[in-house]
């Protein structure tokens, strides 16, 4: 074996003493980073000739302040925490139904109902204003044709021709108006000595929609389908890209449109014909509503159900004009009829299937406005959501709902281990299962019942499931490929060895080892 030599001259030795091995001077400490061709200076390092200060590490964020109520709430059962954090939804439903539905429909009363009056009848107008002040507004028409056109379009409730003592109504546009307004005005006419007027129907309702409520409920189905698709995307699809979210909304909108119009039309028979047109109208509305709700979801998170239902259910339903026209609704529902999606959707449905109401222009404009607002909210909301998410990660801040979810996840893992142990199994860190001893096969909890059981929620009655076979990989081989031996078939317990020879003992033995052979 060779021995290294230390007397070989080194290139680092000084010139006056070749081969000398004397002490070398200590290298001069660098204050700047050495430059290298083709490389960039390290971020934050000081470079020669540069006056840029060295970047310092960001300060450690202050610990999150936890209120006393939150600390107490975290001591509750994890499942109870999750339930408690979701109880805002039934409370929201109660408040929403009372403030919107009960308030809007408990006493509908006419106000400023427009009536088309052909020619002039000052006596009739004065009698109505005296008997029913503030309820009707008369608009003078010179042409009966123009008055009928506006009644069919929905801008006029009814039309009255004093020369022929005749009312003209359109029940297909608004059933309540077509019945209440002529009857109310007839009472005034008879009170001033005019004979009972004749009532002429301009657009009667079909027999399969006797009260004109089909458009309202079809509209409600479209609204609920549109906002629920986007609501679940917002709750569970935060990291998804815009095009992925929009794809789900477009595809889901088409599916919902096909289902709702098929059920309402061919299956139930509430609508006859116009299937393709209604599918396209519903698809456009569901996508527009979905985009709007999707944009809102970036700002409100898991509470997206609240603004979605406020905009597209609680406010849209009373203001739509489907149940009662806006002339019978209190404020602000009468004014909201001009902006909510429900009014435009109902008008488009009525115009398509009954030929009454305004044309599709107003509905298309409203649809485009909601879709455009959704796209704008998506553009800015995504950036805001990402900044908020990074800030929460960096600062380590969590919400009560996140804490409850983590606690419930840990609890379910512990409960899984307890359940496995009751069936004679236990889990390992790698996720595999091990067989327990016979004495650990089943616990001794036999008291109590499902209502007064333990805190883990498991039943305490003795189990009768028997032993669970442990199947190894060799057991799944075809019968022709098996070589026999101890591992050739399924076993419920590993057979202990009686000696050190490696030969298994009698298979009929009832004593077992701690774990199954792996």
XYZ file of C-alpha atoms in Angstrom:
518
model
C 0.000 0.000 0.000
C 1.429 3.371 -1.032
C 2.040 6.137 1.468
C 1.262 9.704 0.439
C 4.219 12.042 0.384
C 4.104 15.471 1.908
C 7.340 16.841 0.451
C 6.041 17.301 -3.090
C 6.308 20.962 -4.131
C 2.981 22.758 -4.306
C 2.045 25.513 -6.703
C 0.814 27.596 -3.805
C 4.284 27.815 -2.231
C 6.149 31.073 -2.410
C 8.830 31.549 -5.116
C 11.671 32.159 -2.715
C 11.106 28.881 -0.896
C 10.190 26.155 -3.337
C 8.461 23.262 -1.757
C 8.148 25.018 1.546
C 5.249 24.062 3.723
C 5.172 27.114 5.937
C 1.989 28.755 7.162
C -0.109 30.557 4.563
C -1.665 33.947 5.225
C -5.369 33.959 5.980
C -7.506 34.915 2.950
C -9.048 38.336 2.938
C -12.718 38.333 3.838
C -14.961 39.376 0.944
C -17.589 42.000 1.524
C -19.238 41.531 -1.844
C -20.434 38.577 -3.816
C -17.860 37.406 -6.411
C -19.075 37.948 -9.939
C -19.343 35.088 -12.364
C -19.736 35.254 -16.115
C -23.143 34.175 -17.321
C -24.799 34.109 -13.907
C -27.085 36.540 -12.144
C -26.515 37.756 -8.595
C -28.440 35.974 -5.882
C -31.657 37.687 -4.909
C -31.067 39.979 -1.971
C -27.223 39.759 -2.165
C -25.060 42.830 -2.316
C -23.291 43.165 -5.669
C -20.044 45.064 -6.270
C -20.756 48.596 -7.397
C -24.380 48.455 -6.260
C -25.891 50.589 -3.528
C -29.085 48.540 -3.225
C -29.660 47.577 0.406
C -29.847 43.957 1.422
C -33.388 42.668 1.766
C -34.319 41.572 5.215
C -36.566 38.743 6.215
C -40.238 39.650 6.576
C -41.299 40.165 10.173
C -42.983 37.269 11.884
C -46.765 37.862 11.901
C -48.505 38.382 15.169
C -50.331 35.321 16.503
C -53.991 35.167 15.696
C -56.235 36.530 18.386
C -58.709 33.895 19.571
C -61.748 35.186 21.405
C -63.099 33.550 24.526
C -66.212 32.437 22.674
C -64.134 30.746 19.986
C -62.035 28.941 22.606
C -65.197 27.720 24.295
C -66.737 26.688 20.982
C -63.663 24.610 20.117
C -64.240 22.475 23.228
C -67.532 21.147 21.833
C -67.837 17.891 19.950
C -66.410 18.351 16.393
C -69.641 17.243 14.742
C -71.597 19.614 16.978
C -69.269 22.440 15.939
C -69.981 21.814 12.243
C -73.721 21.683 12.886
C -73.620 24.896 14.879
C -71.684 26.705 12.159
C -74.337 25.739 9.592
C -77.372 26.789 11.600
C -77.188 30.232 10.010
C -78.859 28.762 6.912
C -82.214 27.764 8.494
C -82.229 31.092 10.353
C -81.608 32.845 7.055
C -84.484 30.934 5.437
C -86.869 31.924 8.220
C -85.968 35.597 7.988
C -86.017 35.565 4.174
C -89.442 33.959 3.908
C -90.968 36.297 6.471
C -89.495 39.506 5.045
C -90.042 38.629 1.390
C -92.856 36.145 0.902
C -95.104 36.837 3.911
C -94.597 40.604 3.695
C -95.153 40.734 -0.068
C -98.164 38.424 -0.331
C -100.058 38.865 2.925
C -102.188 41.775 1.600
C -101.711 42.575 -2.101
C -103.507 45.812 -2.870
C -103.815 47.692 -6.183
C -101.958 50.978 -6.562
C -101.393 53.061 -9.700
C -102.894 50.378 -11.941
C -102.745 51.688 -15.549
C -106.057 51.564 -17.411
C -106.414 52.404 -21.111
C -109.450 54.653 -21.683
C -110.613 55.055 -25.278
C -111.818 58.605 -25.741
C -112.845 60.565 -22.672
C -115.247 59.989 -19.787
C -114.670 62.592 -17.031
C -117.581 61.337 -14.944
C -116.219 57.809 -14.812
C -112.699 59.009 -13.946
C -113.980 61.268 -11.156
C -116.105 58.463 -9.690
C -113.138 56.053 -9.646
C -110.796 58.590 -8.046
C -113.386 59.333 -5.369
C -114.266 55.714 -4.597
C -110.781 54.247 -5.048
C -108.218 57.013 -4.547
C -104.695 56.197 -5.709
C -105.564 52.773 -7.085
C -106.019 53.455 -10.809
C -104.343 55.734 -13.333
C -106.178 56.347 -16.625
C -104.363 56.786 -19.939
C -106.368 58.273 -22.802
C -106.207 56.502 -26.191
C -107.631 57.616 -29.492
C -107.393 54.189 -31.091
C -108.928 50.992 -29.773
C -106.327 48.975 -31.689
C -103.457 50.696 -29.873
C -105.168 50.140 -26.518
C -105.618 46.436 -27.231
C -101.968 46.160 -28.279
C -100.778 47.635 -24.987
C -103.068 45.339 -23.019
C -101.528 42.325 -24.757
C -98.039 43.743 -24.182
C -98.742 44.123 -20.460
C -98.173 47.870 -20.187
C -101.915 48.402 -19.577
C -103.937 46.310 -17.149
C -107.210 46.532 -19.074
C -108.797 48.763 -21.691
C -112.253 50.357 -21.419
C -114.336 51.771 -24.265
C -117.128 54.024 -22.896
C -118.815 54.211 -26.286
C -119.563 50.499 -26.254
C -119.364 50.017 -22.451
C -116.877 47.195 -22.899
C -113.702 46.022 -21.083
C -110.814 44.273 -22.863
C -108.506 42.040 -20.858
C -105.714 39.475 -21.414
C -105.877 36.648 -18.891
C -102.827 34.941 -20.378
C -100.657 37.866 -19.329
C -101.978 38.316 -15.790
C -104.861 36.225 -14.504
C -105.379 38.195 -11.286
C -105.518 41.547 -13.075
C -107.853 40.236 -15.735
C -110.359 39.212 -13.076
C -109.969 41.805 -10.306
C -109.715 45.046 -12.274
C -112.848 44.664 -14.470
C -114.876 43.508 -11.463
C -113.701 46.481 -9.360
C -114.385 49.053 -12.061
C -117.736 47.462 -12.873
C -118.864 48.134 -9.319
C -118.015 51.820 -9.766
C -119.860 52.007 -13.099
C -123.012 50.450 -11.745
C -122.853 52.800 -8.757
C -123.065 55.844 -11.066
C -125.945 54.378 -13.051
C -124.087 52.740 -15.956
C -125.187 49.294 -17.074
C -122.969 46.312 -16.401
C -120.230 46.449 -19.050
C -119.287 43.632 -21.352
C -115.908 41.912 -20.847
C -113.992 40.707 -23.907
C -111.072 38.299 -23.662
C -108.066 39.109 -25.867
C -105.783 36.229 -24.819
C -107.344 33.409 -22.845
C -105.343 30.948 -20.784
C -105.186 27.350 -22.040
C -106.911 24.582 -20.146
C -103.585 23.135 -18.932
C -102.720 26.436 -17.154
C -105.979 27.621 -15.656
C -104.525 30.281 -13.352
C -101.413 31.327 -15.273
C -98.886 30.101 -12.671
C -96.845 27.822 -14.955
C -94.430 30.558 -16.125
C -93.740 31.577 -12.528
C -92.822 28.089 -11.344
C -90.816 27.274 -14.459
C -88.903 30.509 -13.881
C -88.269 29.486 -10.272
C -86.898 26.111 -11.384
C -84.511 27.827 -13.800
C -83.329 30.281 -11.130
C -82.729 27.600 -8.503
C -80.858 25.397 -10.974
C -78.661 28.265 -12.134
C -77.621 29.551 -8.732
C -77.142 26.116 -7.140
C -74.670 24.966 -9.806
C -72.553 28.069 -9.281
C -73.043 27.933 -5.504
C -71.429 24.510 -5.194
C -68.652 25.584 -7.549
C -67.942 28.542 -5.290
C -68.018 26.471 -2.106
C -65.888 23.535 -3.266
C -64.065 24.741 -6.389
C -62.058 27.730 -5.194
C -58.733 26.866 -6.904
C -60.376 26.005 -10.245
C -59.527 28.124 -13.242
C -62.066 30.414 -14.868
C -62.517 28.271 -17.965
C -63.081 25.164 -15.839
C -65.747 26.901 -13.806
C -67.415 28.330 -16.887
C -67.397 24.923 -18.563
C -69.204 23.402 -15.596
C -71.751 26.241 -15.615
C -72.412 25.977 -19.359
C -72.687 22.179 -19.374
C -74.700 22.108 -16.149
C -77.009 24.812 -17.501
C -77.732 22.778 -20.604
C -78.495 19.665 -18.556
C -80.808 21.564 -16.198
C -82.557 23.247 -19.111
C -83.187 19.920 -20.810
C -84.497 18.310 -17.626
C -86.793 21.138 -16.492
C -88.372 21.740 -19.886
C -88.818 18.024 -20.521
C -90.538 17.560 -17.170
C -92.717 20.674 -17.477
C -93.632 19.968 -21.087
C -93.846 16.382 -22.360
C -93.916 14.708 -18.916
C -96.257 16.895 -16.830
C -98.060 18.552 -19.728
C -98.013 22.060 -18.225
C -96.555 23.459 -21.473
C -97.482 22.339 -24.969
C -94.935 22.875 -27.705
C -92.093 25.426 -27.891
C -89.673 22.884 -26.397
C -86.570 23.883 -28.359
C -87.188 27.617 -27.855
C -87.689 27.215 -24.111
C -84.562 25.043 -23.819
C -82.481 27.773 -25.425
C -84.060 30.519 -23.298
C -83.549 28.529 -20.097
C -79.957 27.680 -21.043
C -79.098 31.342 -21.526
C -80.707 32.379 -18.243
C -79.107 29.590 -16.214
C -75.667 30.459 -17.594
C -76.188 34.170 -16.859
C -77.316 33.449 -13.292
C -74.480 30.972 -12.830
C -71.862 33.491 -13.946
C -73.237 36.128 -11.586
C -73.275 33.767 -8.601
C -69.847 32.425 -9.504
C -68.434 35.938 -9.461
C -70.028 36.650 -6.084
C -68.627 33.421 -4.614
C -65.071 34.791 -4.675
C -66.065 37.509 -2.215
C -68.375 35.672 0.195
C -66.951 32.141 0.178
C -69.071 29.463 1.778
C -71.825 31.994 2.518
C -72.616 32.321 -1.197
C -76.022 30.714 -0.611
C -77.218 33.863 1.185
C -76.729 36.493 -1.575
C -77.656 33.970 -4.266
C -81.024 33.183 -2.708
C -81.676 36.831 -1.892
C -81.130 37.912 -5.488
C -82.633 34.988 -7.382
C -85.306 33.554 -5.054
C -86.461 35.787 -2.210
C -86.495 39.076 -4.154
C -87.040 37.669 -7.626
C -90.136 35.631 -6.816
C -92.430 38.392 -5.404
C -91.106 40.952 -7.890
C -91.458 38.764 -10.968
C -95.128 39.517 -11.612
C -95.884 35.819 -11.852
C -98.144 35.623 -8.804
C -99.337 39.246 -8.723
C -98.390 42.134 -10.998
C -96.148 44.917 -9.788
C -99.245 47.176 -9.417
C -100.363 44.941 -6.522
C -96.981 44.577 -4.769
C -95.668 46.862 -2.001
C -92.356 48.623 -2.272
C -89.550 47.752 -2.868
C -90.915 44.750 -4.781
C -92.837 46.931 -7.216
C -89.662 48.774 -8.204
C -87.542 45.602 -8.257
C -89.770 44.297 -11.044
C -87.671 46.418 -13.389
C -84.324 44.769 -12.527
C -84.803 41.239 -11.149
C -84.284 38.287 -13.457
C -87.647 36.790 -12.543
C -89.693 39.499 -14.278
C -87.715 39.219 -17.528
C -87.858 35.425 -17.448
C -91.618 35.339 -16.846
C -92.192 37.843 -19.649
C -90.088 35.786 -22.067
C -91.944 32.582 -21.169
C -95.371 34.220 -21.550
C -94.407 35.808 -24.847
C -93.126 32.484 -26.175
C -95.974 30.175 -25.180
C -98.971 32.580 -25.014
C -97.963 35.425 -27.313
C -98.497 38.110 -24.656
C -96.193 40.447 -22.778
C -93.255 42.466 -24.097
C -90.968 41.033 -26.724
C -87.678 39.238 -26.015
C -85.550 42.421 -26.225
C -85.900 43.342 -22.542
C -85.140 39.800 -21.438
C -82.053 39.502 -23.623
C -80.703 42.830 -22.372
C -81.228 41.791 -18.737
C -79.611 38.423 -19.417
C -76.557 40.089 -20.951
C -76.255 42.505 -18.022
C -76.214 39.720 -15.431
C -73.732 37.666 -17.448
C -71.469 40.700 -17.938
C -71.600 41.559 -14.237
C -70.653 37.972 -13.444
C -67.629 38.091 -15.748
C -66.419 41.341 -14.176
C -66.822 39.910 -10.676
C -64.957 36.779 -11.725
C -62.027 38.786 -13.103
C -61.489 40.915 -9.998
C -62.761 38.334 -7.510
C -60.197 35.709 -8.476
C -57.296 38.075 -7.772
C -58.828 39.215 -4.490
C -59.470 35.609 -3.422
C -55.873 34.579 -4.183
C -54.419 37.486 -2.196
C -56.655 36.675 0.753
C -55.720 32.992 0.569
C -51.953 33.689 0.487
C -52.312 36.126 3.376
C -54.097 33.480 5.430
C -51.407 30.892 4.650
C -48.526 33.236 5.486
C -50.046 34.496 8.711
C -51.390 31.075 9.711
C -54.862 32.422 10.355
C -57.807 30.048 10.323
C -61.553 30.353 10.627
C -63.873 28.633 13.052
C -65.185 26.467 10.233
C -61.668 25.336 9.285
C -60.888 24.511 12.909
C -64.104 22.511 13.183
C -63.310 20.619 9.981
C -59.821 19.716 11.199
C -61.143 18.611 14.581
C -63.851 16.530 12.931
C -61.305 14.919 10.612
C -59.180 13.856 13.588
C -62.239 12.608 15.425
C -63.384 10.507 12.466
C -59.912 8.969 12.237
C -60.036 7.987 15.897
C -63.562 6.671 15.479
C -62.399 4.577 12.515
C -59.715 2.972 14.663
C -62.272 2.202 17.370
C -64.613 0.624 14.844
C -61.835 -1.463 13.337
C -60.823 -2.657 16.783
C -64.387 -3.727 17.508
C -64.166 -5.902 14.390
C -60.817 -7.370 15.358
C -58.660 -5.126 13.172
C -56.326 -2.212 13.682
C -54.766 0.246 11.246
C -51.097 1.061 10.926
C -49.285 4.237 9.946
C -49.001 3.014 6.361
C -52.730 2.398 6.084
C -52.561 -1.425 6.217
C -54.616 -3.525 8.579
C -53.420 -5.803 11.355
C -55.290 -8.574 13.167
C -55.615 -8.233 16.932
C -55.459 -10.946 19.562
C -58.508 -12.961 20.458
C -58.930 -11.115 23.742
C -59.042 -7.823 21.773
C -61.484 -9.154 19.210
C -64.452 -7.318 20.696
C -64.737 -4.735 23.431
C -66.717 -5.178 26.592
C -69.146 -2.326 26.072
C -72.542 -3.990 26.284
C -74.462 -1.390 28.288
C -76.537 1.506 26.973
C -78.131 1.946 23.565
C -77.853 4.138 20.484
C -79.396 7.111 22.323
C -77.474 6.867 25.608
C -74.268 5.401 24.210
C -70.747 6.746 24.425
C -69.562 10.125 23.256
C -68.134 8.611 20.050
C -71.665 7.863 18.840
C -71.074 4.122 18.299
C -73.661 1.570 19.359
C -72.717 -0.386 22.458
C -74.565 -3.581 21.629
C -72.422 -6.701 21.067
C -71.581 -7.337 17.438
C -72.431 -10.517 15.559
C -70.363 -9.949 12.447
C -67.949 -12.802 13.158
C -64.401 -12.869 11.973
C -63.272 -10.954 8.898
C -60.962 -13.002 6.622
C -57.585 -11.502 5.772
C -56.851 -12.183 2.096
C -53.221 -11.975 0.974
C -51.892 -11.280 -2.476
C -51.185 -14.977 -3.066
C -54.837 -15.765 -2.378
C -55.854 -13.734 -5.433
C -53.790 -15.839 -7.849
C -55.550 -18.303 -10.146
C -55.984 -21.810 -8.790
C -53.599 -23.252 -11.375
C -50.766 -20.960 -10.277
C -50.953 -21.665 -6.549
C -48.123 -23.650 -5.065
C -49.858 -24.599 -1.861
C -48.326 -24.163 1.556
C -49.347 -22.034 4.458
C -50.168 -18.943 2.361
C -52.223 -20.724 -0.295
C -55.655 -19.716 1.035
C -57.460 -17.098 3.136
C -57.087 -17.303 6.896
C -58.738 -15.409 9.686
C -55.701 -15.699 11.969
C -51.988 -16.455 11.504
C -51.025 -19.841 12.894
C -48.343 -19.605 15.631
C -45.139 -21.598 15.434
C -44.342 -24.109 18.170
C -40.637 -24.322 17.496
C -37.899 -22.398 15.805
C -37.802 -24.522 12.670
C -40.120 -22.203 10.780
C -42.712 -24.982 10.351
C -46.255 -23.886 11.240
C -48.060 -25.724 13.967
C -51.334 -27.551 13.770
C -53.787 -25.441 11.718
C -56.610 -26.425 14.075
C -55.001 -24.670 16.988
C -57.123 -21.899 18.527
C -54.331 -19.663 19.850
C -53.097 -16.890 17.602
C -50.202 -14.496 17.392
C -50.324 -10.725 17.725
C -50.296 -9.765 14.046
C -50.905 -11.443 10.747
C -47.898 -12.288 8.620
C -47.176 -9.536 6.154
